[in-house]
Coordinates of C-alpha atoms in Angstrom, one line a residue:
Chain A
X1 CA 11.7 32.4 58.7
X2 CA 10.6 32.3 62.5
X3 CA 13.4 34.9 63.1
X4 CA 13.6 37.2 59.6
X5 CA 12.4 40.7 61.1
X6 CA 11.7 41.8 56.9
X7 CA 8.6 42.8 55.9
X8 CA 9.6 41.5 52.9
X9 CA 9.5 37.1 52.3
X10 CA 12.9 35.8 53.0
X11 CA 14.8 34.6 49.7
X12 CA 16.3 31.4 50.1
X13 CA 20.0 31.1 48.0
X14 CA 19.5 30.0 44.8
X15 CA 20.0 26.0 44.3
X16 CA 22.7 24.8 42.2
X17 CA 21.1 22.6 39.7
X18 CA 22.5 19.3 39.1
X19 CA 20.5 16.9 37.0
X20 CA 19.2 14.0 37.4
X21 CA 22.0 11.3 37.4
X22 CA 21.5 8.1 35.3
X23 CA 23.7 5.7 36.4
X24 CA 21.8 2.7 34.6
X25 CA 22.4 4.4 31.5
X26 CA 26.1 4.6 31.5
X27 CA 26.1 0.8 32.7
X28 CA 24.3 0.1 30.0
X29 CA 25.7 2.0 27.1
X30 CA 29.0 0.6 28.3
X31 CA 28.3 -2.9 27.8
X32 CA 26.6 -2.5 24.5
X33 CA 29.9 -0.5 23.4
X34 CA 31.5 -3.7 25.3
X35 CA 29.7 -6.2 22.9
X36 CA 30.0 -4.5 19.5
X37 CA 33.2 -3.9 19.5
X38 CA 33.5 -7.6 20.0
X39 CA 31.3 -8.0 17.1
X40 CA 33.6 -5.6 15.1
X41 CA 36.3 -7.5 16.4
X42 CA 35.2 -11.0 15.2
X43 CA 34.0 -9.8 12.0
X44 CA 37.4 -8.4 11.0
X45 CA 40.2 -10.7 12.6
X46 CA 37.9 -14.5 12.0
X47 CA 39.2 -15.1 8.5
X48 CA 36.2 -17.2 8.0
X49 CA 34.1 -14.3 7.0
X50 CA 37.1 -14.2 3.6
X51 CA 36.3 -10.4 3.6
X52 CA 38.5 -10.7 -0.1
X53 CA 35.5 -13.1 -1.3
X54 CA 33.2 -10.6 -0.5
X55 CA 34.9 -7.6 -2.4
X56 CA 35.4 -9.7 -5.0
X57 CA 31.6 -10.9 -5.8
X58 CA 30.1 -7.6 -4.9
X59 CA 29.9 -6.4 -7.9
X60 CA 30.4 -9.4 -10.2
X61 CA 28.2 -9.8 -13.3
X62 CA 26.3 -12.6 -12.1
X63 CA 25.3 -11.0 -8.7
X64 CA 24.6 -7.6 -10.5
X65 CA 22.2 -9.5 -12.8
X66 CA 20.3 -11.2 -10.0
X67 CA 19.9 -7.8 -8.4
X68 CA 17.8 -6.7 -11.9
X69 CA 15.7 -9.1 -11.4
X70 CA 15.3 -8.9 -7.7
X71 CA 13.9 -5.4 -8.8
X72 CA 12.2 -6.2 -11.7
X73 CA 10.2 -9.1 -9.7
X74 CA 9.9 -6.9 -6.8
X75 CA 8.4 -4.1 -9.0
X76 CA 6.3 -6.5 -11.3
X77 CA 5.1 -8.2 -8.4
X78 CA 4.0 -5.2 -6.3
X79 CA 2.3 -3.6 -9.2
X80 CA 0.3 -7.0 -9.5
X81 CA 0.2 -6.9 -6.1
X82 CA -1.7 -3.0 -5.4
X83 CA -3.7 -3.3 -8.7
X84 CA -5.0 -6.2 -7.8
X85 CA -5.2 -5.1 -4.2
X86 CA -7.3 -2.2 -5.1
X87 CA -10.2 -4.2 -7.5
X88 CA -10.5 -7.3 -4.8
X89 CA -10.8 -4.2 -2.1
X90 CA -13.4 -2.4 -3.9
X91 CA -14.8 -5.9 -5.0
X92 CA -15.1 -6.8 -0.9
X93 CA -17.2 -3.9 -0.5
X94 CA -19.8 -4.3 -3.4
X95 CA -23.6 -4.7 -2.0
X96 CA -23.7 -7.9 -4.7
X97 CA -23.3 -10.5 -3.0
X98 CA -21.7 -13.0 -5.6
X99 CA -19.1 -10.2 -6.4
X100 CA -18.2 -9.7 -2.6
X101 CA -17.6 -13.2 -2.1
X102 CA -15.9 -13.7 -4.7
X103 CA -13.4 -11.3 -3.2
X104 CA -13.5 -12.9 0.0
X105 CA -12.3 -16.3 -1.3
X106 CA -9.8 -14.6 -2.7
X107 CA -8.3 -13.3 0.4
X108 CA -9.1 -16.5 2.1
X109 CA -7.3 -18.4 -0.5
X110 CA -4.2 -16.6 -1.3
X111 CA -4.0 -15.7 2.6
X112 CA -4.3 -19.2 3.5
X113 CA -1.7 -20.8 1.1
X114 CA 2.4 -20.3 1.7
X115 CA 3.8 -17.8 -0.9
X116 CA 6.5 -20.9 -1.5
X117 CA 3.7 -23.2 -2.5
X118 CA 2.3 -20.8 -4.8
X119 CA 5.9 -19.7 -6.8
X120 CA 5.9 -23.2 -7.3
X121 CA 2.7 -24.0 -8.1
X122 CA 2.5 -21.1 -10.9
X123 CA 5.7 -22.2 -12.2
X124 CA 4.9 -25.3 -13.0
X125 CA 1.7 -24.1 -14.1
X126 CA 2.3 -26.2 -17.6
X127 CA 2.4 -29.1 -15.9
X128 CA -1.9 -29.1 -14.6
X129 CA -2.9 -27.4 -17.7
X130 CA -0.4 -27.6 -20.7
X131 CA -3.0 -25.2 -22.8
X132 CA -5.1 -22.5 -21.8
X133 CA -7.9 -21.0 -23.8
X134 CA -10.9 -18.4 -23.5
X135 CA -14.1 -19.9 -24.4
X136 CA -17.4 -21.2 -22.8
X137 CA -17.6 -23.7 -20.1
X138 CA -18.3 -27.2 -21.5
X139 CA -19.0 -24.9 -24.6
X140 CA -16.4 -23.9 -27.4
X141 CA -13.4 -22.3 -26.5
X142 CA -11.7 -19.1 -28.8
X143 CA -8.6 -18.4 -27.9
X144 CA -6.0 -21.0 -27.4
X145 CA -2.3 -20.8 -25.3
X146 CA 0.6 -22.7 -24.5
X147 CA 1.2 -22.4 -20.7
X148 CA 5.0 -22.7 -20.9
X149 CA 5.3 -19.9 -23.5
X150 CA 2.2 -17.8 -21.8
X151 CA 3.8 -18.7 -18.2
X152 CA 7.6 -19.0 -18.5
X153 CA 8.7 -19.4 -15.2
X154 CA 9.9 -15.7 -14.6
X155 CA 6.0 -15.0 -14.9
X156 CA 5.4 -17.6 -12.6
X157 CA 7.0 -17.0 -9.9
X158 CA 6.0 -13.0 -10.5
X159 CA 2.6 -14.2 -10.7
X160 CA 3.0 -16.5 -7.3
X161 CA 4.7 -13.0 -5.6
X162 CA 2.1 -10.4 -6.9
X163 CA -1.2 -13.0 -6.3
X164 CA -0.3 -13.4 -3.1
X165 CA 0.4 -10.0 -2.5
X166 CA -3.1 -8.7 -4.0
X167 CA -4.7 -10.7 -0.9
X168 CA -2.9 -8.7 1.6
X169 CA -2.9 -5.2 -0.3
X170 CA -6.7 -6.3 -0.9
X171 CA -7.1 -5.7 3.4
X172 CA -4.8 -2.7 3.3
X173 CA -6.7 -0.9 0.5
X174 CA -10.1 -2.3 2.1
X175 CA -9.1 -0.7 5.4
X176 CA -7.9 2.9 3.4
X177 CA -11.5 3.1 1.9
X178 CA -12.8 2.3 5.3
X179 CA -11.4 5.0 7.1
X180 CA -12.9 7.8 4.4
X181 CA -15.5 9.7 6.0
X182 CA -19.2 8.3 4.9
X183 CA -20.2 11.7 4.5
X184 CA -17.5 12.4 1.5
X185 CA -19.9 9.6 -0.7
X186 CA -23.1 11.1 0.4
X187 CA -21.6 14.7 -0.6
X188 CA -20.6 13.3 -3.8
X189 CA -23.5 10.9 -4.3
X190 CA -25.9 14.3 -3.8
X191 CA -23.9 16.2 -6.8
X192 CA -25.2 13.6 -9.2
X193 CA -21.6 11.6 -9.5
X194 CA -21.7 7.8 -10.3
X195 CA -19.8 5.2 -8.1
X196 CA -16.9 5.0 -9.9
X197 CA -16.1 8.3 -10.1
X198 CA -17.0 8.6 -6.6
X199 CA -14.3 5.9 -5.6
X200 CA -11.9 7.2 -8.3
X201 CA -11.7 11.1 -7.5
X202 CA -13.3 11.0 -4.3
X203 CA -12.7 8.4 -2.1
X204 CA -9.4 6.7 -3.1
X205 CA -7.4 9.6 -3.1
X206 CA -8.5 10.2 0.5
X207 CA -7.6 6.8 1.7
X208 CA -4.3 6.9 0.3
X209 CA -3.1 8.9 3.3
X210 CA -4.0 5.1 4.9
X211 CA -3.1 2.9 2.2
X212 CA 0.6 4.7 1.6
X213 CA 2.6 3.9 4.9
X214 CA 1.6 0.1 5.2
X215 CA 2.1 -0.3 1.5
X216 CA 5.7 0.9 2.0
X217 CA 6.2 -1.8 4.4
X218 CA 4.6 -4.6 1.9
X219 CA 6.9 -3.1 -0.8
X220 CA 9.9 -3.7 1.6
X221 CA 9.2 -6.7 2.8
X222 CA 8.3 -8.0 -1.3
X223 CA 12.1 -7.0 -1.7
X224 CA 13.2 -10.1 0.4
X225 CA 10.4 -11.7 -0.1
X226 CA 12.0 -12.4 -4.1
X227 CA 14.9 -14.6 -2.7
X228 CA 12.1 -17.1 -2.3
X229 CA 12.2 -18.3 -5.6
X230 CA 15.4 -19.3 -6.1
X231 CA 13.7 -22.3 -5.3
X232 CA 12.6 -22.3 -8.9
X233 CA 15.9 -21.1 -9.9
X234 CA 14.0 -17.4 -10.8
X235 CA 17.7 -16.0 -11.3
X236 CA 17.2 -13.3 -8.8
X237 CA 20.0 -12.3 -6.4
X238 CA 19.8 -14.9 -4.3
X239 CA 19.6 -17.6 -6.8
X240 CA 22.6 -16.2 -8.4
X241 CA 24.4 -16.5 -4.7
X242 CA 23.4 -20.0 -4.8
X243 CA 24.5 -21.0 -7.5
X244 CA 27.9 -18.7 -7.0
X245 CA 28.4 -20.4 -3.6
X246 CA 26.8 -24.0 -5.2
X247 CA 30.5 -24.0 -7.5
X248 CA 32.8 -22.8 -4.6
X249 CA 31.6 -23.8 -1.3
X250 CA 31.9 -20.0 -0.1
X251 CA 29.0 -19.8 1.6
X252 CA 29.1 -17.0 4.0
X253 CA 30.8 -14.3 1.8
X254 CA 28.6 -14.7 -0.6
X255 CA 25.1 -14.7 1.9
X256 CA 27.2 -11.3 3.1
X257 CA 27.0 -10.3 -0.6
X258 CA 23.2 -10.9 -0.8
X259 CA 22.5 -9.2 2.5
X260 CA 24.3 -6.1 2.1
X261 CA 22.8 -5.5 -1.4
X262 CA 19.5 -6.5 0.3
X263 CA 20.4 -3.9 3.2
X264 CA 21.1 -1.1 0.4
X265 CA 17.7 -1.5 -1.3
X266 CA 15.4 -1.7 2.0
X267 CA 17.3 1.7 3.1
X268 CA 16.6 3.3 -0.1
X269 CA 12.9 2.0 -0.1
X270 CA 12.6 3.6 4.0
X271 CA 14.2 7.2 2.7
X272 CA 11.3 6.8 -0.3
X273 CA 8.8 6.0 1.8
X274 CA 9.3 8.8 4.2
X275 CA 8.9 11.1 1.4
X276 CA 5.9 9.8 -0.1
X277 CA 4.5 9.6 3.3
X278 CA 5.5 12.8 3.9
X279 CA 3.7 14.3 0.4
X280 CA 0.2 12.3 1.0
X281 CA -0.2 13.4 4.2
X282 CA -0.8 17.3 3.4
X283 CA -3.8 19.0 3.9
X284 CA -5.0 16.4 6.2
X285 CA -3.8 18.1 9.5
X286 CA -5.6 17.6 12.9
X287 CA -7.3 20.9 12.8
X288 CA -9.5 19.8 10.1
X289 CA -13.2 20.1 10.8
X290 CA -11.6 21.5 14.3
X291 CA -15.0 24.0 13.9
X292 CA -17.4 20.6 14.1
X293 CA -18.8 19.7 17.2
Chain B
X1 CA -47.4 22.2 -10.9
X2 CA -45.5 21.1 -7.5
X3 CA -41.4 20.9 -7.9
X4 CA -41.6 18.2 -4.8
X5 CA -44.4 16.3 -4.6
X6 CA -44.1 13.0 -1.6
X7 CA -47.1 11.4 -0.5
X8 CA -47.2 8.4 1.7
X9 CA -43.6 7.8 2.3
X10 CA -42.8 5.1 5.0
X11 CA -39.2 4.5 6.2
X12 CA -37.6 2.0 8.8
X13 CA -34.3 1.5 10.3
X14 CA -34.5 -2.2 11.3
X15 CA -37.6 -1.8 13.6
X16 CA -37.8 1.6 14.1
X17 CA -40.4 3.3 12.2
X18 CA -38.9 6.5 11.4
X19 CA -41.3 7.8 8.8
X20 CA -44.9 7.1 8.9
X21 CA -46.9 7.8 6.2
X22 CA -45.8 11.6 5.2
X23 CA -47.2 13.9 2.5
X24 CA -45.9 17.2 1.6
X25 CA -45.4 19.3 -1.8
X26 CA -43.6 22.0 -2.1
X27 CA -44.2 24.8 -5.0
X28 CA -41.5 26.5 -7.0
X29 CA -39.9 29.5 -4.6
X30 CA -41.7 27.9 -1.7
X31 CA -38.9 28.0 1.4
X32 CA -40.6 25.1 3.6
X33 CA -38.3 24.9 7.4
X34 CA -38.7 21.2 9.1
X35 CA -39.0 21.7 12.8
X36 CA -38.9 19.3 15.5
X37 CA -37.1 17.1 17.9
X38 CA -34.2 15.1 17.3
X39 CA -35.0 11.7 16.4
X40 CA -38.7 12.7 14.6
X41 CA -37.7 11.9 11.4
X42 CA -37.0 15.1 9.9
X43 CA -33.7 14.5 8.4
X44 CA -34.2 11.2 7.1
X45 CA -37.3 13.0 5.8
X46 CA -34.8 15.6 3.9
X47 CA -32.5 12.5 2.9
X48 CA -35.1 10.6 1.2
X49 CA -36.1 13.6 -1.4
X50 CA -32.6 12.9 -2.9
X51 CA -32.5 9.2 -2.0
X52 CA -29.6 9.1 -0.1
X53 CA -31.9 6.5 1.8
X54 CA -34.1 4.6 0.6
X55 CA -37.5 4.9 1.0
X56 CA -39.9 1.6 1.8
X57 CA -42.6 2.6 0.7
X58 CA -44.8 5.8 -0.8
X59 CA -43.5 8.1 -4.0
X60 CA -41.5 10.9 -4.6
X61 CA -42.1 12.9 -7.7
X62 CA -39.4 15.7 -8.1
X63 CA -40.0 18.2 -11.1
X64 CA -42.3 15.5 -12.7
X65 CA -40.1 11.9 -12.1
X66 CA -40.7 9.4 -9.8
X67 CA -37.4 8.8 -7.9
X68 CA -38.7 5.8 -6.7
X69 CA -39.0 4.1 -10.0
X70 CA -36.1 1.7 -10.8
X71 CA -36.0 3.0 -14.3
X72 CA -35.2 6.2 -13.5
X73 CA -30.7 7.7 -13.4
X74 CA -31.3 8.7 -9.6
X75 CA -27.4 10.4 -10.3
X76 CA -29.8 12.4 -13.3
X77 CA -32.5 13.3 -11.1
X78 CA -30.1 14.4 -8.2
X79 CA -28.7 17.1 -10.2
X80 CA -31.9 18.8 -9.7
X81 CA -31.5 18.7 -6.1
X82 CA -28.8 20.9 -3.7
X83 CA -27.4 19.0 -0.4
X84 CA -25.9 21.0 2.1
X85 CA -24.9 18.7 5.2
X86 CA -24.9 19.3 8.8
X87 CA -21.1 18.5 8.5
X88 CA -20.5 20.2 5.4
X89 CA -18.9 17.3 3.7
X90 CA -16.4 19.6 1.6
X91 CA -13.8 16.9 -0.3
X92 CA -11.0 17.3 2.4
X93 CA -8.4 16.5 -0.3
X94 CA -9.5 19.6 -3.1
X95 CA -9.3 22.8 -2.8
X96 CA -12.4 25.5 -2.6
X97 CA -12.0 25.5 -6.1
X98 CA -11.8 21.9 -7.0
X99 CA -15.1 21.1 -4.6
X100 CA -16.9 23.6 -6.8
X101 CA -15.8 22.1 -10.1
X102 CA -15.7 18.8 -10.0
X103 CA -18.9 17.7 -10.4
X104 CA -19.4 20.6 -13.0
X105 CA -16.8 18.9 -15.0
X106 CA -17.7 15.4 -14.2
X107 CA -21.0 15.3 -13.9
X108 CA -22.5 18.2 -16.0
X109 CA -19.5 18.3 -18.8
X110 CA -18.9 21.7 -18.2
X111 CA -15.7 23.0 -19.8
X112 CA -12.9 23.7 -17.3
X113 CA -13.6 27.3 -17.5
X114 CA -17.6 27.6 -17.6
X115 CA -16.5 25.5 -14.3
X116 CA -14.2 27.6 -13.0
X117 CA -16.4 30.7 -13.6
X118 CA -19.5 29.7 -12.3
X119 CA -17.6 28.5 -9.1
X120 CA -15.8 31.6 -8.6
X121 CA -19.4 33.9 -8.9
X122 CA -21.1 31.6 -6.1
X123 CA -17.7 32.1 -4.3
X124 CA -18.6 35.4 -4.4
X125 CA -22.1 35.3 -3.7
X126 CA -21.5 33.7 -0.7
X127 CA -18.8 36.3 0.3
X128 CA -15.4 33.3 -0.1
X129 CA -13.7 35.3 -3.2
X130 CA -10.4 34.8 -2.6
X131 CA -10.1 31.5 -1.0
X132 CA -10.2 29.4 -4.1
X133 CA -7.2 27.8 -3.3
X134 CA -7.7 27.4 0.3
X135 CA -8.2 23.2 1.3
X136 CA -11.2 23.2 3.9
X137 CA -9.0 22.6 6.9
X138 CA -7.8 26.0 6.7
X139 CA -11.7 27.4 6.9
X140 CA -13.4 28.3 9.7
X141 CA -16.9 26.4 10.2
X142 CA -18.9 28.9 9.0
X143 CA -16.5 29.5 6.0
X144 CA -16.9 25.8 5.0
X145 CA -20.7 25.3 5.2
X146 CA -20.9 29.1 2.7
X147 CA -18.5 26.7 1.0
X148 CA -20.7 24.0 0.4
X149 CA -23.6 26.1 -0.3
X150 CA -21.6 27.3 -3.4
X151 CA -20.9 24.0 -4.2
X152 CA -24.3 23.1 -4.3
X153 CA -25.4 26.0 -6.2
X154 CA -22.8 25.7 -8.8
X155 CA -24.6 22.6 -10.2
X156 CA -27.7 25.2 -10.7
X157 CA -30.3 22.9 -8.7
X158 CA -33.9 23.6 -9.2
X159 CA -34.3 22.6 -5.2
X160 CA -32.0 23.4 -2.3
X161 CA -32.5 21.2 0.4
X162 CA -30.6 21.8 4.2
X163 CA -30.0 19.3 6.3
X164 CA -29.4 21.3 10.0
X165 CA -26.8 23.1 8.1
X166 CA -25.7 25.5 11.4
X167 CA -26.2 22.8 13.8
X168 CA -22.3 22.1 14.0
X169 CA -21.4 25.5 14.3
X170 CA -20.3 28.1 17.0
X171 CA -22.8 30.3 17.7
X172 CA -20.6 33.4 16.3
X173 CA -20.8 31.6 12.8
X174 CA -24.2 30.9 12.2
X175 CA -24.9 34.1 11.4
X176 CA -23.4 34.4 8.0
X177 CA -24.6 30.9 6.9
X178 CA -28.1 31.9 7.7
X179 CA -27.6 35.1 5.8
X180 CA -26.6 33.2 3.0
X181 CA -29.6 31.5 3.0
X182 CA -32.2 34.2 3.4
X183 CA -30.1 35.7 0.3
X184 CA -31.0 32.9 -1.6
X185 CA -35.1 32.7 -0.5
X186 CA -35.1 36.1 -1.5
X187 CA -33.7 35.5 -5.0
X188 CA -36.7 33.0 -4.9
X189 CA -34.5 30.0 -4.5
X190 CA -36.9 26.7 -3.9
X191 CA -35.8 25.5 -0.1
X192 CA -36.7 22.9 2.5
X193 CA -34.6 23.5 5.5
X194 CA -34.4 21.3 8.5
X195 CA -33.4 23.3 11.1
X196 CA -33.7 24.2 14.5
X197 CA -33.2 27.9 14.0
X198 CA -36.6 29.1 15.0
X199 CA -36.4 32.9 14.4
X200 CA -34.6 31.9 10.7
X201 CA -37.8 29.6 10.0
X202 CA -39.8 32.4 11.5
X203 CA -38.7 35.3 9.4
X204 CA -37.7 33.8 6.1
X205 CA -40.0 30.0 5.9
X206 CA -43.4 30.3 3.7
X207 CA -44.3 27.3 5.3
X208 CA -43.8 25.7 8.4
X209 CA -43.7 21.9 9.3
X210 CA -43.8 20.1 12.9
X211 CA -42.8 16.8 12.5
X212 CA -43.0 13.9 15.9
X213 CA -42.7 10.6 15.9
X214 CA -42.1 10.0 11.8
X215 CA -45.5 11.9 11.1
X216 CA -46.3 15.8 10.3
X217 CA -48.3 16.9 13.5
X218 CA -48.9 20.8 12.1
X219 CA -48.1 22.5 9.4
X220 CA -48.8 26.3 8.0
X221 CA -47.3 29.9 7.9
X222 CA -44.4 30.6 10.1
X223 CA -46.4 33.1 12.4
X224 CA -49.2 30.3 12.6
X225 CA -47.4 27.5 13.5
X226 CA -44.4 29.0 15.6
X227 CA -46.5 31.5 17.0
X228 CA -49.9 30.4 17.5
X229 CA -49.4 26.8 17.3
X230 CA -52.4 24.6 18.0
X231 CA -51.5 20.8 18.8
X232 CA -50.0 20.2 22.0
X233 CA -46.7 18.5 21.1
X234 CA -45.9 21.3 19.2
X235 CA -46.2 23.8 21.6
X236 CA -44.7 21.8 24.1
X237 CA -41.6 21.3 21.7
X238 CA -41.5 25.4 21.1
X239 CA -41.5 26.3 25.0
X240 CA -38.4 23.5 25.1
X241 CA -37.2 25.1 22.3
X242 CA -37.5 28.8 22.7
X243 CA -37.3 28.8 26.8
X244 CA -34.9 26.3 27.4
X245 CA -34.2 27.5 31.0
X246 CA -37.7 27.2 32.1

């Protein structure tokens, strides 16, 4: 520059660009390559994995009719499970005393208790009180049941799953009505609207944007949260397996059943999710109330 | 006979005394502006009249019932009454419509489309035709609180009441709100606005009120009490106000 006589500034050659150089990366990606292939290896040349097994129980009648009812418990439960959810929520956040902490034991409770214990427990419901009936403490009673036909054990181990799972929803719905703005209620309280329809068309619909995502999650995890009660021989998947593998000592291929048809239904819940996510989280951009100071 | 008529009301937060012992009645088409600085009580003054706190002690008579009175449907009384909110408070999830319906429909029983009419004439009359469908995330400020103030209108309240409703505006948008509002004290619209707009409570307020310290320290006319005012806090609070450099 020193020596440049132009009036105009010098112009240094252009630089070739190179970019930046991750050699890390290559080292790394080369040994993960490294180690699955060994996985892919093992899986296809140990012949303890019996690859034939697993082709041939895939879609066998009994594991087909364990997956029905690893739905059907996952949807009964789950349904038992955000119903519930929503009435101990909205009971946790009454000003009555009595009725919050009625609420509150019920979280504590079902919180505080194994999910195993409680499939059990409901199961054999018959067992602690062979009759149930509707009627007055200490007073008369009016309606009477049978336990084992009210609660067969199908109920009870939906009714174990779906308890349990209102205690958790209970937090997740709690939190969802939480995060509503105050001032939507006081809006709605002002136009003359009662509390229930505030909560129903105001408030809930608003905290669903919340409630939605973790929800997914809790339905996902209810999915393999069924093969629990094949402890009471429920007849879901996994208690089908059981028994499958109970009769021919093929253990493995038929856990590789259970987990791949466990693998489909948790990848078709995450592509639902992302939809319903997706769908409840219009209109509720960042840029709103972007003119409030 | 008054539409609002409070006398000795008394309200604390814990052991703050916001409201000390405050009387006021308002007359139908009376526009009465609260003035005064933050933290005097005027808003929770405002809040009271529809109960969205609760008063400890003193009464509240609104077109002839005691709000105060445990017997009385507060969500009947309320209907009386228009809110419009510093922060608007439009339902985020509905659309402009929707906000103006609902409580129509749910509250009132109107028919879907007595609701849907009346909404769309306040629409309108506060110059949003054409952005029924709009959600309020897509409105400007401005748009939003004209928004609300159709919303409370559509319920056909006997009292508006206006709780610092340009306060979270830019100052380009406070404008239309305000002329919104003289609109409606000119149609004879019965109004107590807390604000801190002193040339709106100048030129449109019947009556003006100074509140300090949870009590009313003056009130009269507009020209009186903004322009001649005669207690001390009170003119200190409008040389603040009106000279804020100095």
């Amino acid at each position: 520059m020193a020596g440049s006589t132009d009036s105009a500034p010098p112009r240094s050659e252009p630089i070739a660009a190179v970019p930046v150089r991750h050699p890390g990366r290559w080292v790394a990606a080369a040994v993960l390559l490294v180690l699955a292939a060994m996985v892919v290896h093992s899986l296809l040349t140990n012949p303890a994995w019996q690859w034939s097994v697993v082709g041939d129980y895939l879609f066998s009648g009994r594991v087909l009719g364990g997956l029905l009812v690893t739905a059907e418990l996952t949807v009964l439960a789950m349904l038992i499970g955000v119903v519930g959810g929503v009435l101990i929520a909205v009971m946790r956040l009454s000003n009555n005393p009595i009725v919050s902490g009625v609420a509150w034991f019920y979280a504590w409770f079902f919180r505080g208790t194994p999910v195993l214990v409680q499939i059990i427990f409901w199961s054999f419901i018959g067992f602690l009180y062979p009759y149930l009936s509707l009627g007055i403490p200490f007073g008369p009673e009016f309606i009477f049941f049978d336990s084992n036909k009210l609660i067969p054990l199908f109920m009870g181990a939906v009714l174990g799953l779906g308890l349990n799972e209102a205690a958790y929803m209970s937090e997740i719905v709690r939190a969802g009505i939480l995060s509503v703005d105050t001032g939507q209620t006081e809006a709605a309280e002002a136009l003359g609207m009662t509390r229930t329809k505030i909560m129903t068309r105001i408030v809930l619909p608003q905290a669903m944007r919340v409630i939605i995502p973790p929800t997914g999650n809790e339905t996902i995890s209810m999915l393999k949260t069924t093969s629990l009660v094949a402890v009471v021989a429920g007849g879901d998947l996994f208690t089908e397996v059981q028994l499958i593998y109970g009769g021919n000592y093929k253990q493995i291929p038929l856990l590789v059943v259970a987990s791949l048809w466990y693998l489909l239904f948790t990848s078709v819940l995450s592509v639902g999710q992302y939809y319903i996510e997706r769908r409840y989280s219009r209109g509720t951009s960042v840029q709103a109330g972007g003119n409030v100071r | 006979m008054s539409v609002i008529e409070i006398s000795g009301l008394h309200k604390a937060f814990g052991p703050l005394q916001v409201l000390r012992g405050i009387d006021l009645s308002v007359e139908r088409g009376d526009v009465v502006c609260v003035i005064g600085p933050s933290g005097s009580g005027k808003s929770t003054l405002l809040r009271c009249v529809n109960l969205l706190e609760q008063p400890d002690s003193g009464t509240i008579l609104v077109g002839g019932t005691e709000l105060t009175d445990p017997d009385v449907d507060i969500d009947l009384a309320r209907r009386k009454l228009g809110m419009v909110f510093q922060g608007f408070n439009l339902f985020s999830h509905l659309s402009v419509l929707d906000n103006l319906t609902i409580a129509q429909r749910k509250v009132l029983r109107r028919s879907g489309s007595e609701a849907v009419e009346t909404a769309r004439r306040n629409l309108a009359k506060v110059g949003l035709a054409g952005k029924e469908s709009a959600v309020p995330s897509q409105l400007s400020g401005g748009q939003q609180q004209r928004a609300a103030i159709a919303r409370a209108l559509s319920m056909n309240p006997e009292v508006m009441l206006f709780d610092e409703p340009t306060s979270a505006l830019d100052p380009e948008l406070v404008g239309d709100v305000l002329g919104v509002m003289r609109q409606l004290a000119d149609e004879g619209m019965t109004m107590i606005v807390v604000t801190h707009e002193m040339q709106f409570a100048r030129e449109v307020a019947d009556r003006v009120l100074f509140m300090d310290g949870g009590v009313v320290v003056e009130q009269g006319p507009a020209e009186q009490v903004i322009g001649d005012p005669q207690e001390e806090r009170t003119r200190t609070f409008l040389a603040r106000v009106l000279n804020p450099l100095k």
